PDB file of C-alpha atoms in Angstrom:
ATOM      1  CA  UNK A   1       0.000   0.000   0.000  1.00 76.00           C
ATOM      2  CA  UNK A   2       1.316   3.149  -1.075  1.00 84.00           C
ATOM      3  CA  UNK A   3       1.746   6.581   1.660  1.00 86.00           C
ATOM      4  CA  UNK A   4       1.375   9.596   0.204  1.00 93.00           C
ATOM      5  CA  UNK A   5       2.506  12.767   2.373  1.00 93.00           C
ATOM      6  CA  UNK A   6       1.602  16.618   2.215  1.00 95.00           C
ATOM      7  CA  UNK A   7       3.497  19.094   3.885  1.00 94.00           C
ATOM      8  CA  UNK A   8       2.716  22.592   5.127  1.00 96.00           C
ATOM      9  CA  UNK A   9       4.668  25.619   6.569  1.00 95.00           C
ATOM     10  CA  UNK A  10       3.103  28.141   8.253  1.00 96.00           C
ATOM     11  CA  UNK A  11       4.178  30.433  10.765  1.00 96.00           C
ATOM     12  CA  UNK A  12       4.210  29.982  14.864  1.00 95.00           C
ATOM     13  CA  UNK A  13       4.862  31.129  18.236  1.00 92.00           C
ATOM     14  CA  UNK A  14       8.822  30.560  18.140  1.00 89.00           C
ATOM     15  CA  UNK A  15       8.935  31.325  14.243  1.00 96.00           C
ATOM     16  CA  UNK A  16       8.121  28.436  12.031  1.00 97.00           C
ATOM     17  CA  UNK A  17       5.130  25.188  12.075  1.00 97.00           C
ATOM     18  CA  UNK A  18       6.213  22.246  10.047  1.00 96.00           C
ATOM     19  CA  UNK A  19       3.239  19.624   9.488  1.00 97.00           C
ATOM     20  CA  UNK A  20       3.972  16.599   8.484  1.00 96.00           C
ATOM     21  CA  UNK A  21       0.487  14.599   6.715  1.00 96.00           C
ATOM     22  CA  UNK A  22       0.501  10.775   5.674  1.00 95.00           C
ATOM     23  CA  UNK A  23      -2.331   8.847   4.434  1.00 93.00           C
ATOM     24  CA  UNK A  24      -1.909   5.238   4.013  1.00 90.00           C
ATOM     25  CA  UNK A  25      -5.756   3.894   3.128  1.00 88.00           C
ATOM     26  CA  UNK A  26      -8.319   5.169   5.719  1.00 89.00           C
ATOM     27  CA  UNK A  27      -4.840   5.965   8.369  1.00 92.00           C
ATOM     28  CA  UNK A  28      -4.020   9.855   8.511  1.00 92.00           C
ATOM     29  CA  UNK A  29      -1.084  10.627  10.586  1.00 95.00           C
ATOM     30  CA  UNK A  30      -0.354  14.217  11.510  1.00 96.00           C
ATOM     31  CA  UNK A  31       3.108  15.332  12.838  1.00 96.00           C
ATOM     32  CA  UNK A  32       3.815  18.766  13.626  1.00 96.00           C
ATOM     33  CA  UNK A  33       6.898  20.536  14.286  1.00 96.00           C
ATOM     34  CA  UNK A  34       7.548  24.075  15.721  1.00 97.00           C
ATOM     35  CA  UNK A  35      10.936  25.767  15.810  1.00 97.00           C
ATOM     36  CA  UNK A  36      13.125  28.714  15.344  1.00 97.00           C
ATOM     37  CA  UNK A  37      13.692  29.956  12.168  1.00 95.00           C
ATOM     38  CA  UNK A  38      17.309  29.373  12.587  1.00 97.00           C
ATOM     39  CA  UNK A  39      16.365  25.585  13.380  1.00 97.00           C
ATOM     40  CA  UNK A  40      14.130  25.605  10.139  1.00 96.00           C
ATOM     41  CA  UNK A  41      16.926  26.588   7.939  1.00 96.00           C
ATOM     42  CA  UNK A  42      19.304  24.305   9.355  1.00 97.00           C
ATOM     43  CA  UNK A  43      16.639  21.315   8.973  1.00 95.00           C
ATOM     44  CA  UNK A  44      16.213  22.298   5.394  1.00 95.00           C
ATOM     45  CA  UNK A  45      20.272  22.641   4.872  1.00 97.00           C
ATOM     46  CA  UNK A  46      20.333  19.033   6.391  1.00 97.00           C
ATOM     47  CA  UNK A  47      17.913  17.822   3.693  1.00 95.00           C
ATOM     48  CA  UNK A  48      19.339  19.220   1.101  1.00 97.00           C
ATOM     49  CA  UNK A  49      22.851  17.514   1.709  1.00 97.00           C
ATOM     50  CA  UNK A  50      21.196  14.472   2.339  1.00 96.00           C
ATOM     51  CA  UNK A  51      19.470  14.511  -1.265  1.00 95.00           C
ATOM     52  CA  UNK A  52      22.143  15.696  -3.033  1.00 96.00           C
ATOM     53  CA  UNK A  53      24.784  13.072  -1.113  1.00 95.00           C
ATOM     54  CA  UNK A  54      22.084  10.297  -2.439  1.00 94.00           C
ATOM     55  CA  UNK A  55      21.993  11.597  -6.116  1.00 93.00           C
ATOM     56  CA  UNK A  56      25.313  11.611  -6.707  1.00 92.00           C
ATOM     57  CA  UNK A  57      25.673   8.100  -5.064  1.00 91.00           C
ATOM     58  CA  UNK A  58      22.747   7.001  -6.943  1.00 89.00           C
ATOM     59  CA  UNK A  59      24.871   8.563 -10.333  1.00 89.00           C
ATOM     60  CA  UNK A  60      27.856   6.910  -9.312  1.00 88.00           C
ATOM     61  CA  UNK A  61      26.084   3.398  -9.065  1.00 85.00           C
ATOM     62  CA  UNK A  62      23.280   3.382 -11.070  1.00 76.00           C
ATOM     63  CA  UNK A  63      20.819   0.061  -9.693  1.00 70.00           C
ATOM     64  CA  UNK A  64      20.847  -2.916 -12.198  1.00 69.00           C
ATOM     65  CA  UNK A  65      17.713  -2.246 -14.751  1.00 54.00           C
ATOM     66  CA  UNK A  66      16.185  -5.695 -13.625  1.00 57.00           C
ATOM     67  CA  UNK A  67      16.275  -4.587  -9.881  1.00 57.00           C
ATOM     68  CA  UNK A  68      12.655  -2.820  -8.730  1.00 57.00           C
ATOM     69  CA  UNK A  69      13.244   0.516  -7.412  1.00 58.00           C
ATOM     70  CA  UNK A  70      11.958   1.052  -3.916  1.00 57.00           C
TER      71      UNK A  70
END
């Protein structure tokens, strides 16, 4: 069964809301996140390095054509 996720950014309190939504069937799950705006941009630096360190590794060794991707 596939989970699909929304996100949403809005602003709080201490500076920034991060909600996290995934539906898998009839199950929603909400997660929500509030932090600094200094802790927001680090989060998203973090993600950033983490998708780009994957591409390239994913570049480097490409999976084998008869091998699902997950």
């Amino acid at each position: 069964m596939e989970v699909d996720f929304e996100f949403e950014v809005g602003p709080s309190k201490e500076g920034v809301q991060l909600s996290i939504k995934s539906r898998m069937g009839r199950v929603l799950k909400v997660t929500s996140i509030e932090m600094t705006e200094q802790e927001a941009l680090r989060l998203a630096e973090v993600l950033t390095r983490s998708v780009q360190e994957r591409q390239a590794k994913a570049l480097e060794n490409p999976p084998d054509a008869e091998e699902p991707i997950n």
